Amino acid sequence: MYFRISARKLISRIASVIIVSGFIGYLFGHTFLVVSAVSIGLLAWHYNHLFKLINWLWQGKSISPPQANGIWGRIYDGLYRRIRKQRLKQKQLNERIRKFRDGAEALPDAALVLSTELTILWGNKKASQLLGVRWPSDVGQRIDNLIRFPEFAKYVNGGNYDSPCLIISPINNELQLELRMMAYGSDQILLLARDISKIQRLEEMRRDFVANVSHELKTPLTVVRGYVEMVQSSGSSLEPHWQKAFSTIETQVSRMDRLVEQLLVLSRIENNVEDDSHQQVDLSRLILTIVEDVQWLNQEKGHTINDYISPDIFISGNEHELKSACMNLISNAIAYTPAGGVIDVTLSNDGNKIRFSVKDNGPGIKPEHVNRLTERFFRVDMSRSRNTGGSGLGLAIVKHVLNHHNAELSIESEWQKGSEFIIYFTAMVDE
């Protein structure tokens, strides 16, 4: 029930009590005495309820307020109503917190809620199992004081959380963790840690398998190629059907040899994840050398290859890997552009980036295929790839090289009008 009292109504009540008590005192000839007694009694009544209120607020164990009539009864009812409403809100809030915690505990990943100062506010049980962070005993601790890895400190201080951070579990050296940090609300950060040990082991097994199989295939392919060349170069004339058979064998062996070679290159690049081999590379000279080297590939089709290479462009990287990536892009343009086409090779500074592009006027690529081009063994047209000797590994090699050099690949293509493959490198900063 809603209750409201105004100052005017309160003053009129007090005035009424004084007037009535004054009139009664006048009848008995003691006006001041009666008015004073009534005022003192009224004040004592109010102070009595005030003391009851204070005692209930500070020492009372029951949520029910003392019983009273009049205005104090209204006050007690209002306080009791507010207490019930507050308790209901608190109950709803506790229920939401419980649901959040139940959901966080059900996650397969370790979850930590951090403040903007990177102090721990909350964590689930998985955080204790993977990171050794215990809640609530570690509340208030900075996360970088508990996870002491140089790569994690660099990740936290960098402030760029677009890519994950890989570390070994602080409490189990056999576990490899992938850490991700993201904004959580307006003033908190959510840290998620995932165990990727099994994925890493499977990836290592795959890389080792590809490398070993490719290496083992080199010897038999070399033997077969040797015997075929020996037969073809022998003085004895072969019947036409045998000449065709040996020519086909030589073509397929050559194609298989190129595939094995690219698998070995891809395997080496995948396993070379460290930056220790990076050094200053004269990219301008490297691109010019590649353009000269690929001219022999261009003899049959007779493309016009234009090079627009700005001089004295240097980057930090692995020269062998960079040569492999740039060579693949130019070789692809030569292989897939029809005879007599035009290929533009450009290297220039683009603000704080270095832009390398290979543009052709070939058949182009349909939009639905562009996003899959860097997948290994993906080929837009299987029959065309067989004719050109494509293996579907060239752009996969490019992607891994660019990952090692913090570079980006952009593909712009219009169907039946040509394609442009662009690499953006980070320019070297003069110290």
Short mmCIF file of C-alpha atoms in Angstrom, two decimals:
data_model
loop_
_atom_site.label_atom_id
_atom_site.label_comp_id
_atom_site.label_asym_id
_atom_site.label_seq_id
_atom_site.Cartn_x
_atom_site.Cartn_y
_atom_site.Cartn_z
CA MET A 1 0.00 0.00 0.00
CA TYR A 2 1.40 3.39 -1.02
CA PHE A 3 1.75 5.98 1.78
CA ARG A 4 2.61 9.65 1.40
CA ILE A 5 2.72 12.53 3.88
CA SER A 6 3.46 16.17 3.05
CA ALA A 7 5.15 18.83 5.20
CA ARG A 8 1.89 20.81 5.24
CA LYS A 9 -0.05 17.84 6.59
CA LEU A 10 2.62 17.12 9.21
CA ILE A 11 2.63 20.77 10.42
CA SER A 12 -1.17 20.82 10.55
CA ARG A 13 -1.16 17.67 12.74
CA ILE A 14 1.38 19.12 15.17
CA ALA A 15 -0.56 22.41 15.27
CA SER A 16 -3.79 20.52 15.98
CA VAL A 17 -2.21 18.66 18.91
CA ILE A 18 -0.85 21.90 20.40
CA ILE A 19 -4.16 23.72 19.96
CA VAL A 20 -6.16 20.90 21.54
CA SER A 21 -3.72 20.57 24.47
CA GLY A 22 -3.68 24.35 24.91
CA PHE A 23 -7.47 24.48 24.99
CA ILE A 24 -7.64 21.69 27.60
CA GLY A 25 -4.97 23.46 29.71
CA TYR A 26 -6.91 26.70 29.45
CA LEU A 27 -10.00 25.00 30.83
CA PHE A 28 -8.01 23.86 33.88
CA GLY A 29 -6.04 27.07 34.22
CA HIS A 30 -2.65 25.46 33.36
CA THR A 31 -2.25 26.09 29.65
CA PHE A 32 1.57 26.10 29.51
CA LEU A 33 1.89 23.10 31.81
CA VAL A 34 -0.49 20.94 29.76
CA VAL A 35 1.06 21.97 26.43
CA SER A 36 4.55 21.21 27.80
CA ALA A 37 3.46 17.82 29.17
CA VAL A 38 1.82 16.84 25.88
CA SER A 39 4.91 17.97 23.89
CA ILE A 40 7.25 16.03 26.18
CA GLY A 41 5.03 12.93 25.91
CA LEU A 42 4.91 13.23 22.14
CA LEU A 43 8.70 13.64 22.00
CA ALA A 44 9.20 10.64 24.30
CA TRP A 45 6.91 8.54 22.11
CA HIS A 46 8.91 9.43 19.02
CA TYR A 47 12.25 8.81 20.74
CA ASN A 48 11.01 5.45 22.01
CA HIS A 49 10.25 4.31 18.44
CA LEU A 50 13.50 5.85 17.22
CA PHE A 51 15.46 3.75 19.74
CA LYS A 52 13.47 0.66 18.69
CA LEU A 53 14.34 1.38 15.04
CA ILE A 54 18.05 1.77 15.81
CA ASN A 55 18.08 -1.41 17.88
CA TRP A 56 16.30 -3.33 15.13
CA LEU A 57 18.63 -2.04 12.40
CA TRP A 58 21.88 -2.73 14.28
CA GLN A 59 21.12 -5.61 16.62
CA GLY A 60 17.89 -7.20 15.46
CA LYS A 61 18.07 -10.72 13.98
CA SER A 62 14.59 -10.78 12.54
CA ILE A 63 13.72 -9.12 9.25
CA SER A 64 10.29 -8.20 10.68
CA PRO A 65 10.30 -4.65 12.15
CA PRO A 66 8.79 -3.71 15.54
CA GLN A 67 5.04 -3.23 15.72
CA ALA A 68 3.73 0.33 15.92
CA ASN A 69 0.75 2.50 15.01
CA GLY A 70 0.54 5.83 13.31
CA ILE A 71 3.38 7.30 11.35
CA TRP A 72 5.94 4.95 12.87
CA GLY A 73 3.89 2.00 11.71
CA ARG A 74 4.05 3.47 8.20
CA ILE A 75 7.83 3.91 8.52
CA TYR A 76 8.31 0.30 9.67
CA ASP A 77 6.08 -0.98 6.86
CA GLY A 78 8.05 1.03 4.28
CA LEU A 79 11.38 -0.27 5.57
CA TYR A 80 10.10 -3.84 5.63
CA ARG A 81 8.81 -3.44 2.06
CA ARG A 82 12.20 -2.16 0.87
CA ILE A 83 14.01 -4.98 2.68
CA ARG A 84 11.84 -7.60 1.01
CA LYS A 85 12.36 -6.01 -2.40
CA GLN A 86 16.12 -5.87 -1.82
CA ARG A 87 16.22 -9.49 -0.68
CA LEU A 88 14.26 -10.51 -3.79
CA LYS A 89 16.75 -8.67 -6.01
CA GLN A 90 19.65 -10.24 -4.15
CA LYS A 91 18.09 -13.67 -4.60
CA GLN A 92 17.70 -13.07 -8.35
CA LEU A 93 21.27 -11.80 -8.58
CA ASN A 94 22.58 -14.84 -6.70
CA GLU A 95 20.64 -17.09 -9.05
CA ARG A 96 22.21 -15.41 -12.08
CA ILE A 97 25.68 -15.68 -10.54
CA ARG A 98 25.06 -19.37 -9.81
CA LYS A 99 23.97 -19.99 -13.41
CA PHE A 100 27.04 -18.13 -14.69
CA ARG A 101 29.33 -20.21 -12.48
CA ASP A 102 27.61 -23.44 -13.48
CA GLY A 103 28.07 -22.51 -17.13
CA ALA A 104 31.71 -21.53 -16.60
CA GLU A 105 32.42 -24.76 -14.74
CA ALA A 106 30.92 -26.73 -17.63
CA LEU A 107 33.41 -25.21 -20.07
CA PRO A 108 36.15 -27.57 -21.31
CA ASP A 109 38.57 -24.62 -21.10
CA ALA A 110 40.11 -22.79 -18.18
CA ALA A 111 38.35 -19.44 -17.65
CA LEU A 112 39.59 -16.48 -15.63
CA VAL A 113 37.89 -13.11 -15.15
CA LEU A 114 40.48 -10.34 -14.77
CA SER A 115 40.29 -6.66 -14.00
CA THR A 116 41.76 -4.09 -16.38
CA GLU A 117 44.85 -4.14 -14.12
CA LEU A 118 45.11 -7.92 -14.83
CA THR A 119 44.25 -8.91 -11.24
CA ILE A 120 42.26 -12.13 -10.80
CA LEU A 121 38.57 -11.72 -9.92
CA TRP A 122 37.21 -15.20 -10.56
CA GLY A 123 38.23 -18.55 -12.04
CA ASN A 124 36.73 -21.97 -12.68
CA LYS A 125 38.08 -25.35 -11.58
CA LYS A 126 39.69 -25.97 -14.97
CA ALA A 127 41.90 -22.91 -14.35
CA SER A 128 43.32 -24.68 -11.33
CA GLN A 129 43.96 -27.88 -13.33
CA LEU A 130 45.59 -26.21 -16.36
CA LEU A 131 47.11 -22.98 -15.01
CA GLY A 132 47.44 -23.62 -11.29
CA VAL A 133 45.31 -20.54 -10.51
CA ARG A 134 43.02 -21.23 -7.55
CA TRP A 135 39.88 -19.32 -6.74
CA PRO A 136 39.25 -17.66 -4.30
CA SER A 137 42.72 -17.94 -2.70
CA ASP A 138 44.41 -16.18 -5.66
CA VAL A 139 41.90 -13.34 -5.95
CA GLY A 140 43.70 -10.01 -6.23
CA GLN A 141 46.91 -11.53 -7.63
CA ARG A 142 48.18 -10.29 -11.00
CA ILE A 143 47.93 -13.03 -13.60
CA ASP A 144 51.46 -12.38 -14.93
CA ASN A 145 52.83 -13.00 -11.43
CA LEU A 146 51.37 -16.51 -11.48
CA ILE A 147 52.04 -17.38 -15.14
CA ARG A 148 55.71 -16.56 -15.57
CA PHE A 149 56.55 -17.16 -19.23
CA PRO A 150 58.37 -14.62 -21.42
CA GLU A 151 55.98 -15.20 -24.31
CA PHE A 152 52.96 -14.62 -22.06
CA ALA A 153 54.48 -11.44 -20.60
CA LYS A 154 55.11 -10.19 -24.15
CA TYR A 155 51.55 -11.12 -25.13
CA VAL A 156 50.04 -9.28 -22.14
CA ASN A 157 52.21 -6.18 -22.44
CA GLY A 158 51.65 -5.96 -26.19
CA GLY A 159 47.92 -5.42 -25.73
CA ASN A 160 47.09 -7.06 -29.08
CA TYR A 161 44.89 -10.07 -28.37
CA ASP A 162 43.81 -10.86 -31.95
CA SER A 163 46.00 -13.96 -32.09
CA PRO A 164 46.44 -16.57 -29.31
CA CYS A 165 49.49 -17.15 -27.12
CA LEU A 166 51.00 -20.64 -26.88
CA ILE A 167 52.66 -21.70 -23.63
CA ILE A 168 53.48 -24.86 -21.68
CA SER A 169 51.22 -25.48 -18.68
CA PRO A 170 52.86 -24.10 -15.49
CA ILE A 171 51.90 -27.26 -13.58
CA ASN A 172 52.30 -29.95 -16.27
CA ASN A 173 55.13 -29.83 -18.80
CA GLU A 174 53.33 -32.32 -21.05
CA LEU A 175 50.43 -29.97 -21.72
CA GLN A 176 50.56 -27.21 -24.31
CA LEU A 177 48.02 -24.43 -23.83
CA GLU A 178 46.49 -21.88 -26.16
CA LEU A 179 45.64 -18.67 -24.32
CA ARG A 180 43.19 -16.08 -25.57
CA MET A 181 42.23 -12.78 -23.93
CA MET A 182 39.20 -10.67 -24.82
CA ALA A 183 37.15 -7.79 -23.45
CA TYR A 184 34.50 -8.91 -20.94
CA GLY A 185 32.01 -6.18 -20.19
CA SER A 186 33.23 -2.59 -19.91
CA ASP A 187 35.95 -3.01 -17.26
CA GLN A 188 36.95 -6.67 -17.23
CA ILE A 189 39.00 -9.13 -19.31
CA LEU A 190 38.21 -12.79 -19.96
CA LEU A 191 41.15 -15.19 -20.29
CA LEU A 192 40.52 -18.63 -21.80
CA ALA A 193 43.12 -21.42 -21.80
CA ARG A 194 42.64 -24.51 -23.98
CA ASP A 195 44.62 -27.74 -23.92
CA ILE A 196 45.85 -28.30 -27.49
CA SER A 197 48.39 -31.02 -26.68
CA LYS A 198 46.56 -33.71 -28.67
CA ILE A 199 46.09 -31.41 -31.66
CA GLN A 200 49.77 -30.48 -31.59
CA ARG A 201 50.84 -34.11 -31.38
CA LEU A 202 48.59 -35.04 -34.31
CA GLU A 203 49.95 -32.09 -36.29
CA GLU A 204 53.53 -33.16 -35.57
CA MET A 205 52.71 -36.73 -36.59
CA ARG A 206 51.20 -35.46 -39.84
CA ARG A 207 54.22 -33.28 -40.60
CA ASP A 208 56.63 -36.10 -39.78
CA PHE A 209 54.63 -38.54 -41.92
CA VAL A 210 54.56 -36.20 -44.92
CA ALA A 211 58.27 -35.42 -44.56
CA ASN A 212 59.29 -39.07 -44.19
CA VAL A 213 57.09 -40.34 -47.02
CA SER A 214 58.24 -37.55 -49.33
CA HIS A 215 61.86 -38.27 -48.50
CA GLU A 216 61.42 -42.00 -49.10
CA LEU A 217 59.75 -41.39 -52.45
CA LYS A 218 62.72 -39.42 -53.77
CA THR A 219 64.91 -42.50 -54.25
CA PRO A 220 62.48 -44.73 -56.23
CA LEU A 221 61.43 -41.77 -58.38
CA THR A 222 65.06 -41.02 -59.17
CA VAL A 223 65.64 -44.69 -60.12
CA VAL A 224 62.57 -44.82 -62.37
CA ARG A 225 63.52 -41.52 -64.03
CA GLY A 226 67.05 -42.82 -64.61
CA TYR A 227 65.91 -46.02 -66.30
CA VAL A 228 63.38 -44.16 -68.46
CA GLU A 229 65.99 -41.66 -69.60
CA MET A 230 68.44 -44.52 -70.24
CA VAL A 231 65.95 -46.35 -72.44
CA GLN A 232 64.98 -43.18 -74.29
CA SER A 233 68.59 -42.19 -74.92
CA SER A 234 69.67 -45.63 -76.08
CA GLY A 235 70.48 -45.98 -79.73
CA SER A 236 67.91 -48.70 -80.34
CA SER A 237 64.76 -47.42 -81.94
CA LEU A 238 61.53 -48.07 -80.09
CA GLU A 239 58.22 -48.86 -81.63
CA PRO A 240 55.75 -45.92 -81.54
CA HIS A 241 53.56 -47.38 -78.79
CA TRP A 242 56.62 -47.93 -76.56
CA GLN A 243 57.86 -44.41 -77.27
CA LYS A 244 54.49 -43.06 -76.19
CA ALA A 245 54.49 -45.26 -73.07
CA PHE A 246 57.96 -44.13 -71.96
CA SER A 247 57.09 -40.50 -72.71
CA THR A 248 54.00 -40.79 -70.53
CA ILE A 249 56.03 -42.43 -67.77
CA GLU A 250 58.59 -39.61 -67.91
CA THR A 251 55.86 -36.95 -67.74
CA GLN A 252 54.16 -38.53 -64.72
CA VAL A 253 57.46 -39.18 -62.95
CA SER A 254 58.41 -35.52 -63.46
CA ARG A 255 55.03 -34.44 -62.10
CA MET A 256 55.41 -36.75 -59.11
CA ASP A 257 58.92 -35.47 -58.52
CA ARG A 258 57.67 -31.86 -58.44
CA LEU A 259 54.94 -32.86 -55.99
CA VAL A 260 57.43 -34.59 -53.68
CA GLU A 261 59.78 -31.60 -53.87
CA GLN A 262 56.97 -29.21 -52.88
CA LEU A 263 55.93 -31.50 -50.03
CA LEU A 264 59.50 -31.43 -48.74
CA VAL A 265 59.61 -27.63 -49.04
CA LEU A 266 56.28 -27.31 -47.20
CA SER A 267 57.48 -29.69 -44.50
CA ARG A 268 60.69 -27.69 -43.98
CA ILE A 269 58.75 -24.43 -43.75
CA GLU A 270 56.22 -25.87 -41.30
CA ASN A 271 58.96 -27.16 -39.02
CA ASN A 272 60.99 -23.95 -39.22
CA VAL A 273 58.88 -21.88 -36.80
CA GLU A 274 61.74 -20.03 -35.11
CA ASP A 275 62.90 -16.56 -36.11
CA ASP A 276 66.60 -17.32 -35.48
CA SER A 277 67.26 -17.65 -39.22
CA HIS A 278 65.83 -14.21 -40.00
CA GLN A 279 68.24 -11.63 -41.35
CA GLN A 280 68.15 -8.54 -43.50
CA VAL A 281 67.08 -9.48 -47.03
CA ASP A 282 67.44 -7.29 -50.12
CA LEU A 283 63.94 -7.95 -51.45
CA SER A 284 64.44 -5.81 -54.56
CA ARG A 285 67.44 -7.85 -55.70
CA LEU A 286 65.69 -11.13 -54.79
CA ILE A 287 62.60 -10.35 -56.91
CA LEU A 288 64.69 -9.26 -59.89
CA THR A 289 66.65 -12.52 -59.66
CA ILE A 290 63.42 -14.56 -59.57
CA VAL A 291 62.02 -12.72 -62.61
CA GLU A 292 65.19 -13.55 -64.53
CA ASP A 293 65.16 -17.18 -63.38
CA VAL A 294 61.55 -17.84 -64.45
CA GLN A 295 62.11 -16.71 -68.02
CA TRP A 296 62.85 -20.30 -68.99
CA LEU A 297 59.37 -21.27 -67.81
CA ASN A 298 57.99 -18.62 -70.14
CA GLN A 299 59.63 -19.87 -73.33
CA GLU A 300 56.68 -21.96 -74.49
CA LYS A 301 53.87 -19.50 -73.74
CA GLY A 302 55.73 -16.29 -74.54
CA HIS A 303 54.13 -14.06 -71.90
CA THR A 304 55.08 -10.42 -71.55
CA ILE A 305 56.50 -10.12 -68.02
CA ASN A 306 56.78 -6.53 -66.81
CA ASP A 307 58.70 -5.84 -63.62
CA TYR A 308 58.20 -2.64 -61.62
CA ILE A 309 60.69 -3.13 -58.80
CA SER A 310 61.57 -0.21 -56.52
CA PRO A 311 65.24 -0.34 -55.52
CA ASP A 312 66.73 -0.76 -52.04
CA ILE A 313 63.77 -2.40 -50.31
CA PHE A 314 64.89 -4.53 -47.38
CA ILE A 315 62.96 -6.70 -44.94
CA SER A 316 63.84 -9.01 -42.07
CA GLY A 317 63.25 -12.65 -42.95
CA ASN A 318 64.45 -15.97 -44.26
CA GLU A 319 65.70 -15.44 -47.81
CA HIS A 320 65.16 -19.07 -48.85
CA GLU A 321 61.53 -19.02 -47.69
CA LEU A 322 60.83 -15.62 -49.23
CA LYS A 323 62.26 -16.80 -52.56
CA SER A 324 60.04 -19.89 -52.44
CA ALA A 325 56.88 -17.82 -51.77
CA CYS A 326 57.55 -15.20 -54.46
CA MET A 327 58.62 -17.85 -56.96
CA ASN A 328 55.36 -19.74 -56.41
CA LEU A 329 53.22 -16.68 -57.15
CA ILE A 330 55.10 -15.82 -60.35
CA SER A 331 55.22 -19.47 -61.49
CA ASN A 332 51.45 -19.80 -60.94
CA ALA A 333 50.83 -16.71 -63.07
CA ILE A 334 52.94 -18.17 -65.88
CA ALA A 335 51.32 -21.62 -65.61
CA TYR A 336 47.67 -20.49 -65.55
CA THR A 337 47.78 -17.50 -67.90
CA PRO A 338 47.09 -18.39 -71.56
CA ALA A 339 49.88 -17.99 -74.09
CA GLY A 340 50.72 -14.41 -75.02
CA GLY A 341 49.32 -13.01 -71.77
CA VAL A 342 50.68 -10.12 -69.70
CA ILE A 343 52.10 -10.52 -66.18
CA ASP A 344 53.03 -7.52 -64.02
CA VAL A 345 55.41 -8.03 -61.08
CA THR A 346 55.47 -5.03 -58.72
CA LEU A 347 57.44 -4.24 -55.55
CA SER A 348 56.99 -0.89 -53.84
CA ASN A 349 56.65 0.89 -50.51
CA ASP A 350 53.05 1.42 -49.40
CA GLY A 351 53.11 3.62 -46.31
CA ASN A 352 54.48 1.56 -43.42
CA LYS A 353 54.06 -1.61 -45.50
CA ILE A 354 55.93 -3.17 -48.41
CA ARG A 355 53.67 -4.26 -51.28
CA PHE A 356 54.62 -7.13 -53.60
CA SER A 357 52.09 -8.12 -56.25
CA VAL A 358 51.81 -10.46 -59.22
CA LYS A 359 49.04 -9.51 -61.63
CA ASP A 360 47.95 -11.40 -64.76
CA ASN A 361 45.22 -11.17 -67.39
CA GLY A 362 44.39 -14.87 -67.24
CA PRO A 363 41.02 -16.57 -66.75
CA GLY A 364 40.62 -15.34 -63.15
CA ILE A 365 39.08 -17.17 -60.21
CA LYS A 366 35.43 -17.47 -59.27
CA PRO A 367 34.54 -15.71 -55.96
CA GLU A 368 33.46 -18.94 -54.25
CA HIS A 369 36.95 -20.42 -54.74
CA VAL A 370 39.09 -17.49 -53.58
CA ASN A 371 38.92 -18.23 -49.84
CA ARG A 372 40.05 -21.84 -50.34
CA LEU A 373 43.07 -21.21 -52.54
CA THR A 374 45.61 -21.50 -49.71
CA GLU A 375 44.35 -24.93 -48.63
CA ARG A 376 46.81 -27.69 -49.43
CA PHE A 377 45.90 -29.81 -52.47
CA PHE A 378 42.95 -27.52 -53.33
CA ARG A 379 42.70 -26.90 -57.06
CA VAL A 380 39.99 -24.90 -58.82
CA ASP A 381 40.08 -27.02 -61.97
CA MET A 382 41.52 -30.53 -61.61
CA SER A 383 41.92 -31.08 -65.34
CA ARG A 384 43.62 -27.72 -65.86
CA SER A 385 45.95 -28.41 -62.93
CA ARG A 386 47.01 -31.72 -64.44
CA ASN A 387 47.77 -30.02 -67.73
CA THR A 388 49.88 -27.34 -66.03
CA GLY A 389 51.53 -29.70 -63.57
CA GLY A 390 49.88 -28.02 -60.58
CA SER A 391 49.98 -29.82 -57.23
CA GLY A 392 47.76 -27.58 -55.11
CA LEU A 393 50.63 -26.89 -52.69
CA GLY A 394 52.07 -23.64 -54.03
CA LEU A 395 49.75 -21.24 -52.19
CA ALA A 396 49.87 -23.41 -49.05
CA ILE A 397 53.65 -22.86 -49.06
CA VAL A 398 53.08 -19.12 -49.54
CA LYS A 399 50.67 -19.02 -46.60
CA HIS A 400 53.12 -20.70 -44.21
CA VAL A 401 55.99 -18.47 -45.31
CA LEU A 402 53.87 -15.37 -44.71
CA ASN A 403 52.88 -16.64 -41.26
CA HIS A 404 56.59 -16.81 -40.37
CA HIS A 405 57.11 -13.23 -41.57
CA ASN A 406 53.96 -11.59 -40.11
CA ALA A 407 52.86 -10.79 -43.65
CA GLU A 408 49.41 -10.83 -45.25
CA LEU A 409 48.19 -12.27 -48.55
CA SER A 410 45.42 -10.53 -50.44
CA ILE A 411 43.80 -12.08 -53.53
CA GLU A 412 41.86 -9.91 -55.99
CA SER A 413 40.34 -11.70 -58.94
CA GLU A 414 37.62 -11.11 -61.49
CA TRP A 415 36.30 -14.06 -63.43
CA GLN A 416 37.53 -14.10 -67.04
CA LYS A 417 39.52 -10.88 -66.48
CA GLY A 418 42.55 -11.87 -64.45
CA SER A 419 43.89 -12.10 -60.92
CA GLU A 420 46.25 -10.21 -58.65
CA PHE A 421 48.05 -11.80 -55.69
CA ILE A 422 49.37 -9.20 -53.23
CA ILE A 423 51.69 -9.69 -50.25
CA TYR A 424 51.98 -6.97 -47.61
CA PHE A 425 55.23 -7.13 -45.62
CA THR A 426 56.09 -5.06 -42.57
CA ALA A 427 58.78 -2.51 -43.44
CA MET A 428 62.04 -2.54 -41.50
CA VAL A 429 62.40 0.25 -38.94
CA ASP A 430 65.71 2.10 -38.93
CA GLU A 431 67.20 2.21 -35.44
#
